[in-house]
mmCIF file of C-alpha atoms and ligand atoms in Angstrom:
data_model
loop_
_atom_site.group_PDB
_atom_site.id
_atom_site.type_symbol
_atom_site.label_atom_id
_atom_site.label_comp_id
_atom_site.label_asym_id
_atom_site.label_seq_id
_atom_site.Cartn_x
_atom_site.Cartn_y
_atom_site.Cartn_z
ATOM 1 C CA UNK A 16 0.000 0.000 0.000
ATOM 2 C CA UNK A 17 1.293 3.404 -0.951
ATOM 3 C CA UNK A 18 0.682 6.888 0.410
ATOM 4 C CA UNK A 19 -0.236 9.282 -2.358
ATOM 5 C CA UNK A 20 -0.608 13.067 -2.130
ATOM 6 C CA UNK A 21 -2.816 14.546 -4.849
ATOM 7 C CA UNK A 22 -3.159 18.287 -5.393
ATOM 8 C CA UNK A 23 -5.914 19.913 -7.425
ATOM 9 C CA UNK A 24 -5.759 23.536 -8.545
ATOM 10 C CA UNK A 25 -8.585 26.043 -8.727
ATOM 11 C CA UNK A 26 -9.688 25.196 -12.278
ATOM 12 C CA UNK A 27 -9.919 21.490 -11.380
ATOM 13 C CA UNK A 28 -12.520 22.252 -8.681
ATOM 14 C CA UNK A 29 -14.167 25.308 -10.204
ATOM 15 C CA UNK A 30 -17.787 24.010 -10.074
ATOM 16 C CA UNK A 31 -19.888 21.095 -8.786
ATOM 17 C CA UNK A 32 -19.194 18.974 -11.851
ATOM 18 C CA UNK A 33 -15.441 19.430 -11.550
ATOM 19 C CA UNK A 34 -15.564 18.746 -7.795
ATOM 20 C CA UNK A 35 -17.325 15.442 -8.513
ATOM 21 C CA UNK A 36 -14.693 14.663 -11.145
ATOM 22 C CA UNK A 37 -11.960 15.189 -8.553
ATOM 23 C CA UNK A 38 -13.862 13.059 -6.037
ATOM 24 C CA UNK A 39 -13.836 10.231 -8.566
ATOM 25 C CA UNK A 40 -10.089 10.510 -9.224
ATOM 26 C CA UNK A 41 -9.381 10.531 -5.487
ATOM 27 C CA UNK A 42 -11.675 7.625 -4.660
ATOM 28 C CA UNK A 43 -10.317 5.553 -7.566
ATOM 29 C CA UNK A 44 -6.857 6.008 -6.069
ATOM 30 C CA UNK A 45 -8.166 5.044 -2.616
ATOM 31 C CA UNK A 46 -10.059 2.027 -4.001
ATOM 32 C CA UNK A 47 -6.821 0.761 -5.529
ATOM 33 C CA UNK A 48 -5.569 0.304 -1.955
ATOM 34 C CA UNK A 49 -3.699 3.553 -1.315
ATOM 35 C CA UNK A 50 -3.758 6.048 1.520
ATOM 36 C CA UNK A 51 -4.681 9.402 0.016
ATOM 37 C CA UNK A 52 -4.112 12.975 1.167
ATOM 38 C CA UNK A 53 -5.689 15.556 -1.109
ATOM 39 C CA UNK A 54 -4.679 19.215 -1.204
ATOM 40 C CA UNK A 55 -6.987 21.677 -2.922
ATOM 41 C CA UNK A 56 -6.937 25.318 -3.978
ATOM 42 C CA UNK A 57 -9.851 27.714 -3.894
ATOM 43 C CA UNK A 58 -12.458 27.202 -6.622
ATOM 44 C CA UNK A 59 -11.822 28.941 -9.956
ATOM 45 C CA UNK A 60 -11.193 32.667 -9.522
ATOM 46 C CA UNK A 61 -12.274 32.759 -5.869
ATOM 47 C CA UNK A 62 -8.968 34.154 -4.601
ATOM 48 C CA UNK A 63 -8.981 36.960 -7.197
ATOM 49 C CA UNK A 64 -12.613 37.719 -6.372
ATOM 50 C CA UNK A 65 -11.816 37.982 -2.665
ATOM 51 C CA UNK A 66 -8.902 40.324 -3.429
ATOM 52 C CA UNK A 67 -11.277 42.496 -5.444
ATOM 53 C CA UNK A 68 -13.850 42.549 -2.671
ATOM 54 C CA UNK A 69 -11.197 43.749 -0.256
ATOM 55 C CA UNK A 70 -10.081 46.488 -2.660
ATOM 56 C CA UNK A 71 -13.652 47.808 -2.889
ATOM 57 C CA UNK A 72 -13.517 48.506 0.826
ATOM 58 C CA UNK A 73 -9.904 49.338 1.631
ATOM 59 C CA UNK A 74 -7.105 49.945 -0.878
ATOM 60 C CA UNK A 75 -4.420 49.105 1.651
ATOM 61 C CA UNK A 76 -5.818 46.606 4.143
ATOM 62 C CA UNK A 77 -3.750 45.078 6.932
ATOM 63 C CA UNK A 78 -1.978 42.015 5.616
ATOM 64 C CA UNK A 79 -3.225 39.964 8.528
ATOM 65 C CA UNK A 80 -6.818 40.707 7.590
ATOM 66 C CA UNK A 81 -6.057 39.899 3.946
ATOM 67 C CA UNK A 82 -4.894 36.428 4.984
ATOM 68 C CA UNK A 83 -7.897 36.013 7.244
ATOM 69 C CA UNK A 84 -9.997 36.690 4.140
ATOM 70 C CA UNK A 85 -8.094 34.649 1.554
ATOM 71 C CA UNK A 86 -7.910 31.453 3.606
ATOM 72 C CA UNK A 87 -11.706 31.310 3.289
ATOM 73 C CA UNK A 88 -11.407 30.320 -0.385
ATOM 74 C CA UNK A 89 -9.767 27.010 0.383
ATOM 75 C CA UNK A 90 -12.162 26.363 3.282
ATOM 76 C CA UNK A 91 -14.999 26.283 0.771
ATOM 77 C CA UNK A 92 -13.321 23.861 -1.591
ATOM 78 C CA UNK A 93 -12.171 21.328 1.048
ATOM 79 C CA UNK A 94 -15.619 21.017 2.587
ATOM 80 C CA UNK A 95 -17.323 20.694 -0.804
ATOM 81 C CA UNK A 96 -14.823 18.072 -1.951
ATOM 82 C CA UNK A 97 -15.278 16.134 1.295
ATOM 83 C CA UNK A 98 -19.053 16.167 0.738
ATOM 84 C CA UNK A 99 -18.536 14.926 -2.820
ATOM 85 C CA UNK A 100 -16.318 12.065 -1.625
ATOM 86 C CA UNK A 101 -18.824 11.238 1.098
ATOM 87 C CA UNK A 102 -21.605 11.082 -1.511
ATOM 88 C CA UNK A 103 -19.643 8.393 -3.329
ATOM 89 C CA UNK A 104 -19.631 6.351 -0.118
ATOM 90 C CA UNK A 105 -16.026 6.794 1.104
ATOM 91 C CA UNK A 106 -14.698 7.812 4.547
ATOM 92 C CA UNK A 107 -13.323 11.329 4.394
ATOM 93 C CA UNK A 108 -12.416 14.316 6.548
ATOM 94 C CA UNK A 109 -11.470 17.852 5.529
ATOM 95 C CA UNK A 110 -8.850 19.831 7.447
ATOM 96 C CA UNK A 111 -7.863 23.485 7.339
ATOM 97 C CA UNK A 112 -4.156 24.232 7.179
ATOM 98 C CA UNK A 113 -3.827 24.649 10.954
ATOM 99 C CA UNK A 114 -5.810 21.489 11.641
ATOM 100 C CA UNK A 115 -3.393 19.635 9.385
ATOM 101 C CA UNK A 116 -0.505 21.026 11.457
ATOM 102 C CA UNK A 117 0.944 23.685 9.130
ATOM 103 C CA UNK A 118 3.153 26.058 11.142
ATOM 104 C CA UNK A 119 4.501 29.057 9.248
ATOM 105 C CA UNK A 120 6.449 32.209 9.923
ATOM 106 C CA UNK A 121 4.555 35.495 10.203
ATOM 107 C CA UNK A 122 5.114 37.033 6.787
ATOM 108 C CA UNK A 123 1.442 37.534 5.988
ATOM 109 C CA UNK A 124 0.695 37.026 2.323
ATOM 110 C CA UNK A 125 3.965 35.197 1.676
ATOM 111 C CA UNK A 126 4.551 33.001 4.702
ATOM 112 C CA UNK A 127 7.064 30.184 4.745
ATOM 113 C CA UNK A 128 6.222 26.778 6.157
ATOM 114 C CA UNK A 129 8.353 26.093 9.243
ATOM 115 C CA UNK A 130 7.111 22.588 9.937
ATOM 116 C CA UNK A 131 4.078 20.346 9.833
ATOM 117 C CA UNK A 132 2.918 18.610 12.991
ATOM 118 C CA UNK A 133 1.707 15.434 11.378
ATOM 119 C CA UNK A 134 -0.115 13.757 14.307
ATOM 120 C CA UNK A 135 -3.592 14.710 13.137
ATOM 121 C CA UNK A 136 -2.878 13.740 9.523
ATOM 122 C CA UNK A 137 -1.456 10.428 10.671
ATOM 123 C CA UNK A 138 -4.353 9.743 13.023
ATOM 124 C CA UNK A 139 -6.878 10.339 10.246
ATOM 125 C CA UNK A 140 -4.966 8.099 7.830
ATOM 126 C CA UNK A 141 -4.816 5.400 10.513
ATOM 127 C CA UNK A 142 -8.639 5.561 10.632
ATOM 128 C CA UNK A 143 -8.560 4.963 6.860
ATOM 129 C CA UNK A 144 -9.976 8.358 6.076
ATOM 130 C CA UNK A 145 -9.275 10.153 2.839
ATOM 131 C CA UNK A 146 -7.851 13.443 4.139
ATOM 132 C CA UNK A 147 -8.655 16.649 2.262
ATOM 133 C CA UNK A 148 -6.391 19.549 3.254
ATOM 134 C CA UNK A 149 -6.736 23.254 2.475
ATOM 135 C CA UNK A 150 -3.731 24.401 0.478
ATOM 136 C CA UNK A 151 -2.041 27.818 0.639
ATOM 137 C CA UNK A 152 -2.484 28.349 4.390
ATOM 138 C CA UNK A 153 -1.043 27.827 7.830
ATOM 139 C CA UNK A 154 -0.853 29.259 11.307
ATOM 140 C CA UNK A 155 1.874 31.454 12.803
ATOM 141 C CA UNK A 156 3.155 31.483 16.372
ATOM 142 C CA UNK A 157 0.552 34.052 17.381
ATOM 143 C CA UNK A 158 -2.194 31.606 16.305
ATOM 144 C CA UNK A 159 -3.049 33.830 13.356
ATOM 145 C CA UNK A 160 -3.846 32.511 9.900
ATOM 146 C CA UNK A 161 -1.264 33.038 7.177
ATOM 147 C CA UNK A 162 -1.133 32.392 3.434
ATOM 148 C CA UNK A 163 1.843 31.165 1.440
ATOM 149 C CA UNK A 164 1.693 33.496 -1.580
ATOM 150 C CA UNK A 165 -0.206 33.099 -4.837
ATOM 151 C CA UNK A 166 -0.148 29.581 -6.176
ATOM 152 C CA UNK A 167 0.932 28.357 -2.726
ATOM 153 C CA UNK A 168 -1.163 25.175 -2.730
ATOM 154 C CA UNK A 169 1.519 23.415 -4.760
ATOM 155 C CA UNK A 170 3.913 24.072 -1.898
ATOM 156 C CA UNK A 171 1.394 22.778 0.649
ATOM 157 C CA UNK A 172 1.141 19.520 -1.291
ATOM 158 C CA UNK A 173 4.902 19.066 -1.583
ATOM 159 C CA UNK A 174 5.341 19.886 2.113
ATOM 160 C CA UNK A 175 2.832 17.210 3.130
ATOM 161 C CA UNK A 176 4.460 14.696 0.780
ATOM 162 C CA UNK A 177 7.842 15.455 2.359
ATOM 163 C CA UNK A 178 6.581 15.388 5.951
ATOM 164 C CA UNK A 179 4.714 12.086 5.512
ATOM 165 C CA UNK A 180 7.376 10.531 3.257
ATOM 166 C CA UNK A 181 4.700 9.920 0.651
ATOM 167 C CA UNK A 182 5.394 7.549 -2.207
ATOM 168 C CA UNK A 183 4.026 9.958 -4.792
ATOM 169 C CA UNK A 184 3.025 13.600 -5.135
ATOM 170 C CA UNK A 185 0.720 14.269 -8.053
ATOM 171 C CA UNK A 186 -0.092 17.833 -9.084
ATOM 172 C CA UNK A 187 -3.310 17.814 -11.119
ATOM 173 C CA UNK A 188 -4.002 20.807 -13.329
ATOM 174 C CA UNK A 189 -5.888 21.761 -16.486
ATOM 175 C CA UNK A 190 -3.021 20.978 -18.865
ATOM 176 C CA UNK A 191 -1.494 17.568 -19.451
ATOM 177 C CA UNK A 192 1.942 18.362 -18.051
ATOM 178 C CA UNK A 193 4.915 20.631 -18.552
ATOM 179 C CA UNK A 194 5.305 21.854 -22.127
ATOM 180 C CA UNK A 195 8.224 23.268 -24.077
ATOM 181 C CA UNK A 196 6.177 26.475 -24.473
ATOM 182 C CA UNK A 197 2.647 27.648 -23.704
ATOM 183 C CA UNK A 198 0.586 25.224 -25.851
ATOM 184 C CA UNK A 199 -2.167 27.824 -26.238
ATOM 185 C CA UNK A 200 0.279 30.151 -27.988
ATOM 186 C CA UNK A 201 2.763 27.820 -29.704
ATOM 187 C CA UNK A 202 1.079 25.039 -31.634
ATOM 188 C CA UNK A 203 4.234 22.959 -31.934
ATOM 189 C CA UNK A 204 4.813 22.953 -28.153
ATOM 190 C CA UNK A 205 5.576 19.445 -26.904
ATOM 191 C CA UNK A 206 4.753 17.822 -23.612
ATOM 192 C CA UNK A 207 7.868 16.720 -21.733
ATOM 193 C CA UNK A 208 7.936 13.217 -20.226
ATOM 194 C CA UNK A 209 10.498 14.251 -17.640
ATOM 195 C CA UNK A 210 12.299 17.351 -16.457
ATOM 196 C CA UNK A 211 14.895 17.985 -13.744
ATOM 197 C CA UNK A 212 14.170 20.046 -10.634
ATOM 198 C CA UNK A 213 16.686 22.665 -11.756
ATOM 199 C CA UNK A 214 15.144 23.053 -15.182
ATOM 200 C CA UNK A 215 11.640 23.151 -13.711
ATOM 201 C CA UNK A 216 12.722 25.731 -11.170
ATOM 202 C CA UNK A 217 14.030 27.987 -13.926
ATOM 203 C CA UNK A 218 10.900 27.502 -16.017
ATOM 204 C CA UNK A 219 8.636 28.207 -13.042
ATOM 205 C CA UNK A 220 10.616 31.286 -12.070
ATOM 206 C CA UNK A 221 10.786 32.575 -15.639
ATOM 207 C CA UNK A 222 7.049 32.598 -16.224
ATOM 208 C CA UNK A 223 5.764 29.066 -16.912
ATOM 209 C CA UNK A 224 2.499 28.941 -14.958
ATOM 210 C CA UNK A 225 2.304 25.236 -14.315
ATOM 211 C CA UNK A 226 4.080 24.896 -10.952
ATOM 212 C CA UNK A 227 4.831 27.396 -8.229
ATOM 213 C CA UNK A 228 8.608 27.898 -7.923
ATOM 214 C CA UNK A 229 8.742 27.522 -4.134
ATOM 215 C CA UNK A 230 7.114 24.115 -4.480
ATOM 216 C CA UNK A 231 9.832 23.006 -6.894
ATOM 217 C CA UNK A 232 12.520 24.302 -4.544
ATOM 218 C CA UNK A 233 11.018 22.289 -1.718
ATOM 219 C CA UNK A 234 10.577 19.190 -3.873
ATOM 220 C CA UNK A 235 14.272 19.346 -4.748
ATOM 221 C CA UNK A 236 15.336 19.893 -1.154
ATOM 222 C CA UNK A 237 13.370 16.900 0.137
ATOM 223 C CA UNK A 238 13.669 14.752 -3.019
ATOM 224 C CA UNK A 239 9.929 14.603 -3.560
ATOM 225 C CA UNK A 240 9.310 13.316 -7.053
ATOM 226 C CA UNK A 241 6.435 15.245 -8.661
ATOM 227 C CA UNK A 242 4.066 14.293 -11.405
ATOM 228 C CA UNK A 243 2.227 17.105 -13.183
ATOM 229 C CA UNK A 244 -0.873 15.807 -14.923
ATOM 230 C CA UNK A 245 -4.355 16.685 -16.125
ATOM 231 C CA UNK A 246 -7.461 16.286 -13.959
ATOM 232 C CA UNK A 247 -9.584 16.144 -17.109
ATOM 233 C CA UNK A 248 -7.665 13.825 -19.375
ATOM 234 C CA UNK A 249 -6.206 10.650 -17.861
ATOM 235 C CA UNK A 250 -2.916 10.425 -19.735
ATOM 236 C CA UNK A 251 0.607 10.284 -18.269
ATOM 237 C CA UNK A 252 1.933 13.707 -17.305
ATOM 238 C CA UNK A 253 5.425 15.092 -16.721
ATOM 239 C CA UNK A 254 7.706 13.746 -13.993
ATOM 240 C CA UNK A 255 9.890 16.284 -12.163
ATOM 241 C CA UNK A 256 12.942 14.745 -10.496
ATOM 242 C CA UNK A 257 16.667 15.079 -9.839
ATOM 243 C CA UNK A 258 18.114 13.173 -12.794
ATOM 244 C CA UNK A 259 16.468 12.252 -16.045
ATOM 245 C CA UNK A 260 17.579 10.136 -18.941
ATOM 246 C CA UNK A 261 19.653 12.204 -21.286
ATOM 247 C CA UNK A 262 17.686 13.268 -24.265
ATOM 248 C CA UNK A 263 18.791 14.953 -27.411
ATOM 249 C CA UNK A 264 16.824 18.052 -26.541
ATOM 250 C CA UNK A 265 19.160 20.971 -26.071
ATOM 251 C CA UNK A 266 16.515 23.163 -24.527
ATOM 252 C CA UNK A 267 13.496 22.100 -22.500
ATOM 253 C CA UNK A 268 11.377 25.191 -22.710
ATOM 254 C CA UNK A 269 10.787 28.750 -23.857
ATOM 255 C CA UNK A 270 9.010 31.114 -21.481
ATOM 256 C CA UNK A 271 7.657 34.625 -21.471
ATOM 257 C CA UNK A 272 7.244 36.917 -18.493
ATOM 258 C CA UNK A 273 5.556 40.273 -19.012
ATOM 259 C CA UNK A 274 5.735 41.347 -15.372
ATOM 260 C CA UNK A 275 8.920 43.302 -15.927
ATOM 261 C CA UNK A 276 9.870 46.922 -15.271
ATOM 262 C CA UNK A 277 13.158 48.108 -16.740
ATOM 263 C CA UNK A 278 14.871 50.874 -14.807
ATOM 264 C CA UNK A 279 17.732 52.849 -16.286
ATOM 265 C CA UNK A 280 19.945 55.251 -14.347
ATOM 266 C CA UNK A 281 22.143 57.409 -16.560
ATOM 267 C CA UNK A 282 25.105 59.449 -15.350
ATOM 268 C CA UNK A 283 26.064 57.831 -12.066
ATOM 269 C CA UNK A 284 29.462 58.774 -10.756
ATOM 270 C CA UNK A 285 32.072 56.169 -11.656
ATOM 271 C CA UNK A 286 33.193 55.427 -8.102
ATOM 272 C CA UNK A 287 33.387 52.371 -5.869
ATOM 273 C CA UNK A 288 30.277 51.567 -3.806
ATOM 274 C CA UNK A 289 27.671 53.083 -6.125
ATOM 275 C CA UNK A 290 26.086 49.767 -7.090
ATOM 276 C CA UNK A 291 26.289 48.590 -3.500
ATOM 277 C CA UNK A 292 24.403 51.644 -2.233
ATOM 278 C CA UNK A 293 21.617 51.268 -4.750
ATOM 279 C CA UNK A 294 21.082 47.543 -4.443
ATOM 280 C CA UNK A 295 21.391 47.402 -0.684
ATOM 281 C CA UNK A 296 18.698 50.060 -0.454
ATOM 282 C CA UNK A 297 16.440 48.015 -2.748
ATOM 283 C CA UNK A 298 17.130 44.856 -0.754
ATOM 284 C CA UNK A 299 16.264 46.604 2.521
ATOM 285 C CA UNK A 300 12.861 47.379 1.027
ATOM 286 C CA UNK A 301 12.417 43.769 -0.097
ATOM 287 C CA UNK A 302 12.584 44.676 -3.776
ATOM 288 C CA UNK A 303 13.824 41.723 -5.737
ATOM 289 C CA UNK A 304 16.143 42.689 -8.594
ATOM 290 C CA UNK A 305 16.450 40.383 -11.563
ATOM 291 C CA UNK A 306 18.788 41.319 -14.409
ATOM 292 C CA UNK A 307 21.508 43.933 -13.815
ATOM 293 C CA UNK A 308 23.655 45.592 -16.437
ATOM 294 C CA UNK A 309 26.278 48.246 -15.834
ATOM 295 C CA UNK A 310 28.105 50.118 -18.550
ATOM 296 C CA UNK A 311 31.839 50.656 -18.568
ATOM 297 C CA UNK A 312 32.688 53.997 -16.960
ATOM 298 C CA UNK A 313 33.541 56.868 -19.306
ATOM 299 C CA UNK A 314 34.337 60.491 -18.518
ATOM 300 C CA UNK A 315 33.784 59.810 -14.822
ATOM 301 C CA UNK A 316 30.234 58.481 -15.182
ATOM 302 C CA UNK A 317 28.514 55.177 -15.795
ATOM 303 C CA UNK A 318 24.989 53.907 -16.473
ATOM 304 C CA UNK A 319 23.087 51.197 -14.673
ATOM 305 C CA UNK A 320 20.078 49.244 -15.919
ATOM 306 C CA UNK A 321 18.120 46.662 -13.969
ATOM 307 C CA UNK A 322 14.754 44.930 -13.900
ATOM 308 C CA UNK A 323 12.210 44.474 -11.116
ATOM 309 C CA UNK A 324 8.562 43.368 -11.091
ATOM 310 C CA UNK A 325 6.084 45.963 -12.348
ATOM 311 C CA UNK A 326 4.567 46.405 -8.913
ATOM 312 C CA UNK A 327 8.000 47.353 -7.549
ATOM 313 C CA UNK A 328 8.882 49.741 -10.416
ATOM 314 C CA UNK A 329 7.657 53.034 -8.910
ATOM 315 C CA UNK A 330 9.146 52.275 -5.474
ATOM 316 C CA UNK A 331 12.512 51.353 -7.011
ATOM 317 C CA UNK A 332 12.607 54.597 -8.998
ATOM 318 C CA UNK A 333 11.785 56.603 -5.887
ATOM 319 C CA UNK A 334 14.563 54.941 -3.867
ATOM 320 C CA UNK A 335 17.175 55.400 -6.574
ATOM 321 C CA UNK A 336 16.103 59.025 -6.978
ATOM 322 C CA UNK A 337 16.571 59.671 -3.267
ATOM 323 C CA UNK A 338 20.073 58.237 -3.405
ATOM 324 C CA UNK A 339 21.303 59.963 -6.530
ATOM 325 C CA UNK A 340 19.438 63.252 -6.440
ATOM 326 C CA UNK A 341 22.593 65.272 -5.901
ATOM 327 C CA UNK A 342 24.413 63.698 -8.848
ATOM 328 C CA UNK A 343 22.252 64.949 -11.695
ATOM 329 C CA UNK A 344 21.374 61.454 -12.897
ATOM 330 C CA UNK A 345 18.501 60.711 -15.235
ATOM 331 C CA UNK A 346 16.191 57.833 -14.263
ATOM 332 C CA UNK A 347 13.639 56.127 -16.500
ATOM 333 C CA UNK A 348 11.258 53.226 -15.918
ATOM 334 C CA UNK A 349 9.900 51.260 -18.876
ATOM 335 C CA UNK A 350 7.065 48.784 -18.350
ATOM 336 C CA UNK A 351 6.270 47.766 -21.912
ATOM 337 C CA UNK A 352 9.028 45.165 -21.847
ATOM 338 C CA UNK A 353 9.013 41.382 -21.478
ATOM 339 C CA UNK A 354 11.521 38.701 -20.661
ATOM 340 C CA UNK A 355 11.797 35.750 -23.013
ATOM 341 C CA UNK A 356 13.960 32.862 -21.838
ATOM 342 C CA UNK A 357 15.188 29.453 -22.897
ATOM 343 C CA UNK A 358 15.976 26.770 -20.336
ATOM 344 C CA UNK A 359 17.831 23.496 -20.679
ATOM 345 C CA UNK A 360 20.565 21.630 -18.824
ATOM 346 C CA UNK A 361 21.889 20.575 -22.238
ATOM 347 C CA UNK A 362 23.118 24.063 -23.126
ATOM 348 C CA UNK A 363 25.843 23.873 -20.495
ATOM 349 C CA UNK A 364 27.920 21.653 -22.744
ATOM 350 C CA UNK A 365 26.783 23.021 -26.052
ATOM 351 C CA UNK A 366 28.364 26.105 -27.605
ATOM 352 C CA UNK A 367 26.256 28.175 -29.964
ATOM 353 C CA UNK A 368 23.012 28.034 -27.986
ATOM 354 C CA UNK A 369 22.966 31.791 -27.465
ATOM 355 C CA UNK A 370 23.757 32.535 -31.078
ATOM 356 C CA UNK A 371 20.913 30.283 -32.261
ATOM 357 C CA UNK A 372 18.529 32.198 -30.018
ATOM 358 C CA UNK A 373 19.795 35.612 -31.111
ATOM 359 C CA UNK A 374 19.682 34.638 -34.771
ATOM 360 C CA UNK A 375 16.028 33.614 -34.424
ATOM 361 C CA UNK A 376 15.248 37.035 -32.924
ATOM 362 C CA UNK A 377 17.267 38.860 -35.566
ATOM 363 C CA UNK A 378 15.378 37.038 -38.326
ATOM 364 C CA UNK A 379 12.195 38.521 -36.828
ATOM 365 C CA UNK A 380 13.830 41.937 -36.583
ATOM 366 C CA UNK A 381 13.376 41.917 -32.808
ATOM 367 C CA UNK A 382 15.697 44.172 -30.849
ATOM 368 C CA UNK A 383 17.296 42.855 -27.663
ATOM 369 C CA UNK A 384 17.569 45.384 -24.827
ATOM 370 C CA UNK A 385 19.308 43.206 -22.265
ATOM 371 C CA UNK A 386 20.743 39.710 -22.038
ATOM 372 C CA UNK A 387 21.326 37.544 -19.019
ATOM 373 C CA UNK A 388 22.662 34.018 -18.836
ATOM 374 C CA UNK A 389 23.233 31.223 -16.344
ATOM 375 C CA UNK A 390 24.488 27.685 -16.888
ATOM 376 C CA UNK A 391 21.051 26.444 -17.875
ATOM 377 C CA UNK A 392 19.176 29.509 -19.102
ATOM 378 C CA UNK A 393 19.412 32.523 -21.378
ATOM 379 C CA UNK A 394 17.018 35.445 -20.971
ATOM 380 C CA UNK A 395 16.515 38.499 -23.141
ATOM 381 C CA UNK A 396 14.543 41.648 -22.452
ATOM 382 C CA UNK A 397 12.574 42.847 -25.472
ATOM 383 C CA UNK A 398 9.482 44.976 -26.220
ATOM 384 C CA UNK A 399 6.267 43.367 -24.952
ATOM 385 C CA UNK A 400 4.661 43.652 -28.377
ATOM 386 C CA UNK A 401 7.369 41.383 -29.800
ATOM 387 C CA UNK A 402 7.173 38.774 -27.046
ATOM 388 C CA UNK A 403 4.761 36.203 -28.497
ATOM 389 C CA UNK A 404 6.503 36.348 -31.862
ATOM 390 C CA UNK A 405 9.838 35.918 -30.142
ATOM 391 C CA UNK A 406 8.674 32.843 -28.214
ATOM 392 C CA UNK A 407 7.423 31.184 -31.409
ATOM 393 C CA UNK A 408 10.546 32.023 -33.377
ATOM 394 C CA UNK A 409 12.915 30.820 -30.671
ATOM 395 C CA UNK A 410 10.867 27.685 -30.031
ATOM 396 C CA UNK A 411 10.932 26.930 -33.723
ATOM 397 C CA UNK A 412 14.701 27.408 -33.902
ATOM 398 C CA UNK A 413 15.361 24.813 -31.207
ATOM 399 C CA UNK A 414 12.338 22.536 -31.434
ATOM 400 C CA UNK A 415 11.212 22.671 -35.041
ATOM 401 C CA UNK A 416 7.807 21.329 -35.895
ATOM 402 C CA UNK A 417 8.488 18.149 -37.798
HETATM 403 N N1 LIG B 8 -5.935 29.974 -4.143
HETATM 404 C C1 LIG B 8 -4.592 30.474 -4.081
HETATM 405 C C2 LIG B 8 -4.294 31.318 -5.311
HETATM 406 O O1 LIG B 8 -5.132 31.459 -6.170
HETATM 407 C C3 LIG B 8 -3.585 29.391 -3.930
HETATM 408 C C4 LIG B 8 -3.444 28.465 -5.111
HETATM 409 O O2 LIG B 8 -4.260 28.492 -6.035
HETATM 410 O O3 LIG B 8 -2.510 27.663 -5.112
HETATM 411 O O4 LIG B 8 -3.224 31.859 -5.418
HETATM 412 MG MG1 MG B 9 -5.912 29.537 -7.343
#
């Protein structure tokens, strides 16, 4: 007998019909002789709707109250799913995050799981119950509810799988697995059979929507093998694990991220400590900086360009302005830019990957504003209006439709 953790996202439980569909998948797994823990997200757009409701009343509500509100979404879906499973004649219990033992830190809206006290989960499994757990939530040391950040239910599922040493962690979604590009935009996108944690982490961080990046980080740390698969179409999905059989594929995916603000500071003094001052200030304010480019100093000045998320753009500009006001610098913030990236462990040992990508963009007459590379990824910043065309062209250059 195996212990299987199954996670279902918001679209998989969006209405009564879909909830019944999930109940059937779960009970089929249970009937086959497995212990099953199910983690669910809020139904459909519930979380977005709750955020909107809050904004109608208070544009800047206390983060604690926001979490108090948002945890309600998952409370609805666990109880409904438990009722659906009950109606099929199976023993089941639903648990909120705190009832399932999720302890987190106190960063409301983006809390980290500290540990899971598994006694309750284990007791319910010992009674042969199917256990349905609310994703995305926990309790801090003040006994206040917290949430784990958008898309956090994936992390809840991986955390339970790690804590209970589950045999399998299946992430059910509305696509059939991890694709080489967004299949709705690129018709030749292929489903991957397997992908490494590192590649998946890059893809998730660079804009692929299928898995939350913290969940992949945790899966890697605790060696939890993941399977990403469809709740609507019972075909094998994509396995995410440490090592995969070597394939000929040089790159595993092309992603697009439009949540980019590009900040340029022109005319900084060419002295030691300038970059340190700017980026330490941004770090103090919790502003995450992605790509950084600094020009070579000339005539005593230099220029600095970097990217942050769009929400952080105005704050970043303000902070840099405060620091450099006396220097006569010029600061601009562009938001009509996107990041297009390729990811693949194969590129590490393969010269010419970058030039293939740049050639594909050149052939489309797409101008590159910034470039950033790591061992297993190359990202470019381009105009947003060129982004979809760029993804197709680059995908086609590496993974031609044959
Ligand atoms: N319901 C939460 C959200 O929409 C958590 C999740 O879906 O994983 O972000
Ligand atoms: Mg959701």
